[in-house]
Coordinates of C-alpha atoms and ligand atoms in Angstrom, one line a residue:
X1 CA 45.1 152.9 45.4
X2 CA 43.3 155.0 42.3
X3 CA 43.8 158.5 44.0
X4 CA 47.2 158.4 42.3
X5 CA 45.6 157.7 39.0
X6 CA 47.9 160.3 37.1
X7 CA 50.5 158.7 37.9
X8 CA 49.7 155.1 37.3
X9 CA 49.7 153.4 33.6
X10 CA 46.3 154.6 31.5
X11 CA 43.2 151.7 32.1
X12 CA 39.7 151.8 33.3
X13 CA 40.5 150.5 37.0
X14 CA 39.3 146.6 37.7
X15 CA 39.3 147.7 41.7
X16 CA 38.0 145.8 44.8
X17 CA 39.0 148.3 46.8
X18 CA 42.9 148.2 46.9
X19 CA 45.0 150.8 48.6
X20 CA 45.0 153.1 51.2
X21 CA 45.6 151.3 53.8
X22 CA 46.2 151.8 57.6
X23 CA 49.6 153.4 58.9
X24 CA 49.7 152.4 62.7
X25 CA 51.9 153.9 65.2
X26 CA 53.8 151.0 67.3
X27 CA 51.5 151.6 70.9
X28 CA 55.3 151.1 72.4
X29 CA 57.6 152.1 69.6
X30 CA 56.1 155.9 69.1
X31 CA 57.8 156.7 66.2
X32 CA 57.1 152.8 64.2
X33 CA 54.4 152.8 62.0
X34 CA 53.0 149.5 61.1
X35 CA 51.9 149.8 56.8
X36 CA 48.7 147.2 57.3
X37 CA 48.5 145.6 54.1
X38 CA 46.4 143.2 55.8
X39 CA 43.8 145.3 55.1
X40 CA 43.6 145.0 51.3
X41 CA 41.7 143.3 49.2
X42 CA 42.5 139.4 49.4
X43 CA 44.3 140.4 52.9
X44 CA 47.7 141.4 51.2
X45 CA 49.3 143.8 48.9
X46 CA 49.7 141.2 45.9
X47 CA 46.1 143.4 45.6
X48 CA 48.2 147.1 44.3
X49 CA 50.3 144.7 42.0
X50 CA 47.5 142.1 40.2
X51 CA 44.9 145.3 40.4
X52 CA 47.1 147.1 37.8
X53 CA 48.4 144.3 35.8
X54 CA 45.4 143.0 35.6
X55 CA 43.8 146.3 34.4
X56 CA 46.4 146.5 32.1
X57 CA 45.9 143.2 30.5
X58 CA 41.7 143.9 30.4
X59 CA 42.9 147.2 28.1
X60 CA 44.9 145.1 25.8
X61 CA 42.0 142.2 25.6
X62 CA 44.2 139.5 26.4
X63 CA 42.2 136.4 27.6
X64 CA 44.3 134.3 29.6
X65 CA 46.6 134.8 31.9
X66 CA 49.1 133.1 33.8
X67 CA 51.1 133.0 36.7
X68 CA 53.4 131.4 39.9
X69 CA 53.1 132.1 42.7
X70 CA 54.0 131.8 47.1
X71 CA 50.8 131.9 47.6
X72 CA 49.1 135.5 47.9
X73 CA 49.7 136.4 44.2
X74 CA 47.9 133.5 43.6
X75 CA 44.6 134.5 45.9
X76 CA 45.0 138.4 44.1
X77 CA 44.6 137.4 40.7
X78 CA 42.6 135.0 40.7
X79 CA 40.5 137.8 42.7
X80 CA 40.9 140.4 39.8
X81 CA 40.8 137.8 36.8
X82 CA 37.6 137.3 38.1
X83 CA 36.5 140.6 39.0
X84 CA 37.8 141.3 34.2
X85 CA 35.9 138.2 33.5
X86 CA 39.9 136.8 32.4
X87 CA 41.1 133.7 33.2
X88 CA 43.5 132.8 35.7
X89 CA 46.0 129.9 35.3
X90 CA 48.0 129.8 38.6
X91 CA 50.9 127.4 39.7
X92 CA 52.0 127.5 43.5
X93 CA 53.9 125.0 46.0
X94 CA 52.0 122.2 47.1
X95 CA 52.4 123.1 50.9
X96 CA 51.1 126.9 49.9
X97 CA 49.2 128.2 53.2
X98 CA 45.4 126.7 52.7
X99 CA 43.8 130.2 52.6
X100 CA 45.6 130.6 49.0
X101 CA 44.7 127.7 47.7
X102 CA 41.3 127.8 48.7
X103 CA 40.6 131.5 47.6
X104 CA 42.2 130.4 44.3
X105 CA 40.1 127.8 43.9
X106 CA 36.7 129.5 45.2
X107 CA 37.6 132.8 42.3
X108 CA 37.3 130.1 39.9
X109 CA 41.1 130.1 38.7
X110 CA 42.8 126.7 37.2
X111 CA 45.0 125.7 39.8
X112 CA 47.8 123.6 39.5
X113 CA 50.0 122.6 42.6
X114 CA 53.6 122.1 42.1
X115 CA 56.4 119.6 44.0
X116 CA 58.5 122.1 43.8
X117 CA 59.2 125.6 44.9
X118 CA 58.0 129.2 43.0
X119 CA 61.1 129.3 40.8
X120 CA 60.1 125.5 39.5
X121 CA 56.7 127.3 39.2
X122 CA 57.8 129.8 37.0
X123 CA 59.3 127.2 35.0
X124 CA 56.4 125.2 33.8
X125 CA 55.1 128.9 33.6
X126 CA 57.0 129.8 30.8
X127 CA 57.5 126.3 29.2
X128 CA 54.0 126.0 28.2
X129 CA 52.7 129.5 28.1
X130 CA 53.3 129.9 23.6
X131 CA 51.2 126.4 23.5
X132 CA 48.5 127.6 25.9
X133 CA 48.0 131.1 25.2
X134 CA 48.9 132.5 28.6
X135 CA 49.7 136.1 29.5
X136 CA 52.4 136.0 31.9
X137 CA 52.0 137.6 34.7
X138 CA 55.1 136.8 36.6
X139 CA 56.9 139.2 39.0
X140 CA 59.0 141.5 36.8
X141 CA 58.4 139.8 33.7
X142 CA 55.5 142.1 32.7
X143 CA 55.6 145.9 33.4
X144 CA 52.3 146.8 35.9
X145 CA 52.8 144.8 38.6
X146 CA 55.9 147.3 39.4
X147 CA 53.1 150.1 39.2
X148 CA 50.5 149.1 41.9
X149 CA 53.0 148.4 43.9
X150 CA 54.8 152.2 43.8
X151 CA 51.6 153.2 45.5
X152 CA 52.6 151.7 48.8
X153 CA 55.4 154.5 48.5
X154 CA 52.9 157.1 47.6
X155 CA 51.0 156.7 49.8
X156 CA 53.2 155.9 52.8
X157 CA 54.7 159.4 52.0
X158 CA 51.6 161.2 51.9
X159 CA 50.2 159.6 55.4
X160 CA 53.4 160.5 56.4
X161 CA 52.4 164.6 55.6
X162 CA 54.5 164.6 52.5
X163 CA 57.7 163.1 54.4
X164 CA 60.5 160.2 54.3
X165 CA 61.0 158.0 57.1
X166 CA 63.8 157.1 57.9
X167 CA 64.2 153.5 57.2
X168 CA 61.4 151.3 55.6
X169 CA 61.4 147.6 56.3
X170 CA 60.2 144.9 53.7
X171 CA 60.3 141.9 53.9
X172 CA 61.6 140.5 50.4
X173 CA 61.1 137.7 48.2
X174 CA 60.9 138.8 44.5
X175 CA 61.1 142.3 45.4
X176 CA 58.7 144.0 43.9
X177 CA 57.8 146.3 46.5
X178 CA 61.2 148.0 47.3
X179 CA 61.7 148.5 43.6
X180 CA 58.3 150.0 43.0
X181 CA 58.5 152.0 46.5
X182 CA 62.4 153.7 45.0
X183 CA 60.1 154.5 41.7
X184 CA 57.8 155.9 43.7
X185 CA 60.3 158.3 45.6
X186 CA 62.3 159.6 42.6
X187 CA 59.0 160.2 40.4
X188 CA 57.5 162.1 43.7
X189 CA 61.2 164.2 43.7
X190 CA 60.6 164.7 39.9
X191 CA 57.1 165.9 40.6
X192 CA 57.8 168.5 43.7
X193 CA 55.5 166.1 45.8
X194 CA 58.4 165.4 48.2
X195 CA 60.5 168.0 49.7
X196 CA 63.8 167.1 48.7
X197 CA 65.7 165.3 51.6
X198 CA 67.5 161.6 52.1
X199 CA 65.2 159.2 50.9
X200 CA 64.7 156.1 53.2
X201 CA 67.4 153.5 54.4
X202 CA 65.7 150.3 52.5
X203 CA 65.9 147.8 54.6
X204 CA 65.1 144.3 52.4
X205 CA 63.9 141.3 55.3
X206 CA 64.4 138.0 54.8
X207 CA 64.1 134.7 56.5
X208 CA 67.3 132.8 57.5
X209 CA 65.5 130.1 55.4
X210 CA 66.1 131.8 52.7
X211 CA 68.3 134.5 52.3
X212 CA 69.6 135.0 49.1
X213 CA 69.3 138.9 48.4
X214 CA 71.3 138.9 52.6
X215 CA 74.3 136.2 51.2
X216 CA 74.2 138.9 48.1
X217 CA 74.6 142.2 49.7
X218 CA 76.8 140.9 52.8
X219 CA 78.8 139.1 50.3
X220 CA 78.7 142.9 48.0
X221 CA 77.5 140.9 44.8
X222 CA 76.0 142.6 42.0
X223 CA 73.5 139.4 41.7
X224 CA 72.2 136.6 44.0
X225 CA 72.8 133.0 44.1
X226 CA 70.0 130.5 43.8
X227 CA 69.7 129.4 47.5
X228 CA 69.8 125.1 48.0
X229 CA 66.7 123.8 50.3
X230 CA 65.0 127.3 50.8
X231 CA 62.6 126.8 53.7
X232 CA 60.9 128.6 56.1
X233 CA 56.8 129.5 57.3
X234 CA 57.1 133.0 55.8
X235 CA 55.9 131.4 52.6
X236 CA 55.8 134.8 50.2
X237 CA 59.7 135.3 50.9
X238 CA 60.7 131.6 49.9
X239 CA 61.9 133.4 47.0
X240 CA 65.7 131.5 45.6
X241 CA 66.3 133.4 43.3
X242 CA 64.6 137.0 43.1
X243 CA 64.5 137.8 39.5
X244 CA 65.1 141.6 39.5
X245 CA 67.8 140.6 41.8
X246 CA 70.2 143.1 40.6
X247 CA 67.8 145.8 40.8
X248 CA 67.6 145.4 45.2
X249 CA 71.3 145.4 44.8
X250 CA 71.9 148.6 43.4
X251 CA 68.6 150.1 45.2
X252 CA 70.2 148.9 48.7
X253 CA 73.5 150.7 48.3
X254 CA 71.8 153.5 46.7
X255 CA 69.6 154.1 49.9
X256 CA 72.2 153.1 52.3
X257 CA 70.0 150.1 53.0
X258 CA 70.9 146.9 54.6
X259 CA 69.8 143.6 54.2
X260 CA 69.1 141.2 57.4
X261 CA 67.7 137.6 57.6
X262 CA 65.7 136.6 60.5
X263 CA 66.0 132.7 61.9
X264 CA 62.2 131.5 62.0
X265 CA 61.9 131.2 65.8
X266 CA 62.7 134.5 66.1
X267 CA 59.6 135.5 63.3
X268 CA 57.5 134.0 65.6
X269 CA 58.3 135.9 68.8
X270 CA 57.6 138.6 67.1
X271 CA 54.4 137.7 65.5
X272 CA 53.1 136.3 69.4
X273 CA 54.8 139.9 70.7
X274 CA 52.7 142.2 68.1
X275 CA 49.4 139.9 69.0
X276 CA 49.7 140.4 72.5
X277 CA 51.2 143.7 72.7
X278 CA 49.8 145.3 69.8
X279 CA 46.6 143.7 68.9
X280 CA 48.4 143.1 65.5
X281 CA 47.7 139.3 63.9
X282 CA 50.8 139.5 61.5
X283 CA 51.2 137.1 58.8
X284 CA 55.0 136.1 59.3
X285 CA 56.7 138.0 56.6
X286 CA 55.6 141.3 58.7
X287 CA 57.1 139.5 61.9
X288 CA 59.9 138.9 59.7
X289 CA 60.2 143.3 59.0
X290 CA 59.9 143.7 63.3
X291 CA 61.8 141.1 64.2
X292 CA 64.4 142.9 62.1
X293 CA 63.1 146.2 63.8
X294 CA 63.9 144.8 67.1
X295 CA 67.2 143.4 65.7
X296 CA 68.5 146.4 64.6
X297 CA 67.3 148.8 67.0
X298 CA 69.7 146.6 69.3
X299 CA 72.7 147.0 67.4
X300 CA 72.2 150.8 67.1
X301 CA 72.1 151.3 63.4
X302 CA 68.8 152.5 64.6
X303 CA 67.7 154.8 67.2
X304 CA 64.0 154.7 69.1
X305 CA 63.5 158.7 67.8
X306 CA 64.0 157.4 64.3
X307 CA 60.8 157.5 62.6
X308 CA 60.2 154.1 60.5
X309 CA 57.8 152.4 58.5
X310 CA 57.3 148.3 59.1
X311 CA 55.2 146.6 55.8
X312 CA 53.1 144.3 57.2
X313 CA 52.1 142.6 53.6
X314 CA 49.4 140.9 54.7
X315 CA 46.9 139.1 57.2
X316 CA 48.3 136.9 59.9
X317 CA 44.7 135.1 58.9
X318 CA 45.7 133.6 55.6
X319 CA 48.2 131.5 57.3
X320 CA 46.6 130.3 60.4
X321 CA 47.6 126.6 59.8
X322 CA 50.7 127.3 59.1
X323 CA 51.3 129.6 61.6
X324 CA 49.3 127.3 64.3
X325 CA 51.9 124.5 62.9
X326 CA 54.9 126.7 64.0
X327 CA 53.1 128.1 67.0
X328 CA 52.5 123.8 68.5
X329 CA 48.4 124.9 68.9
X330 CA 45.8 122.6 68.0
X331 CA 42.3 123.1 68.8
X332 CA 41.8 121.5 72.4
X333 CA 39.3 117.9 72.4
Ligands
PLP401 C1 52.6 138.0 52.7 C2 54.2 138.6 51.8 N1 55.0 139.4 52.0 C3 56.0 139.5 51.1 C4 56.0 139.1 50.1 C5 57.5 139.2 49.9 O1 56.9 140.2 48.2 P1 58.3 140.7 46.9 O2 58.1 139.9 46.1 O3 57.5 142.0 46.8 O4 59.0 140.8 47.4 C6 55.0 137.8 49.8 C7 55.4 137.4 48.4 O5 54.3 136.4 48.1 C8 53.8 137.9 50.2 O6 53.1 136.7 50.5

């Protein structure tokens, strides 16, 4: 992602090879492109934000970072902190995908599993950070993760030949990627890097088991309400009250986009569909995006000839326990 260094905050990169991920054309939908973020270090797009945040943390001489995480941000923070020689203190729900727990522990982070959701983890970090001397790298509470994630916007435009798609499907939890990409589009227009034209419709995709952004969008509200009893196997979408909800609402409106909630059964069906017909093992969050694409084709919101980008935000291989359980698959014997 450091090919975009000239538009990124100035620090010596702590890099593990993040960014410039494949843009795969669907075999069945010639105008649909899958942005394969599972190809990043630590197997998810969270690498981009954490590479940038840890780069700047090292630049400013910070020694102890802390974050709540739905799972993948934990693995990414732990890896980049290890590479930078910085302490990482991580709080995650106790039922995160096992891979997220394992990687964070192996990278040497201090990991606490919490009986609650990411919002509870965030509260613990906020309560303890001053006493412990931690710098809080929670989503949108520091300025740099969004800068790393904005490179997804630069990249998709460059990979499409410096042009916008009609729509971008983004599995939305905290919404940092959505916010970052929208910022990237504005910057590219200002720099003259993209031909002026209609910006993509931004499609925020959530699980029906935790859809605060969709509810707020449907009610034309400016902010979301805390979603009760959030439950979905798409672990990264289990964010009951995103901190940057009001920014997302503005982007959805300005882009002429929508917010869509997909039931977990449809997410699983799309995950199997892409595995069997495209050869791609999506993460559940990515499968929410592919399912949302099918849904918006069926309602004629989009036409098959509209060029779209679907974000597979992580590798399906990080979710073997959770996806096996959802699909009822066990090793024989
Ligand atoms: C694989 C995956 N997709 C999507 C999300 C949601 O990302 P954001 O918080 O940027 O909306 C997460 C967050 O943990 C994730 O791990």
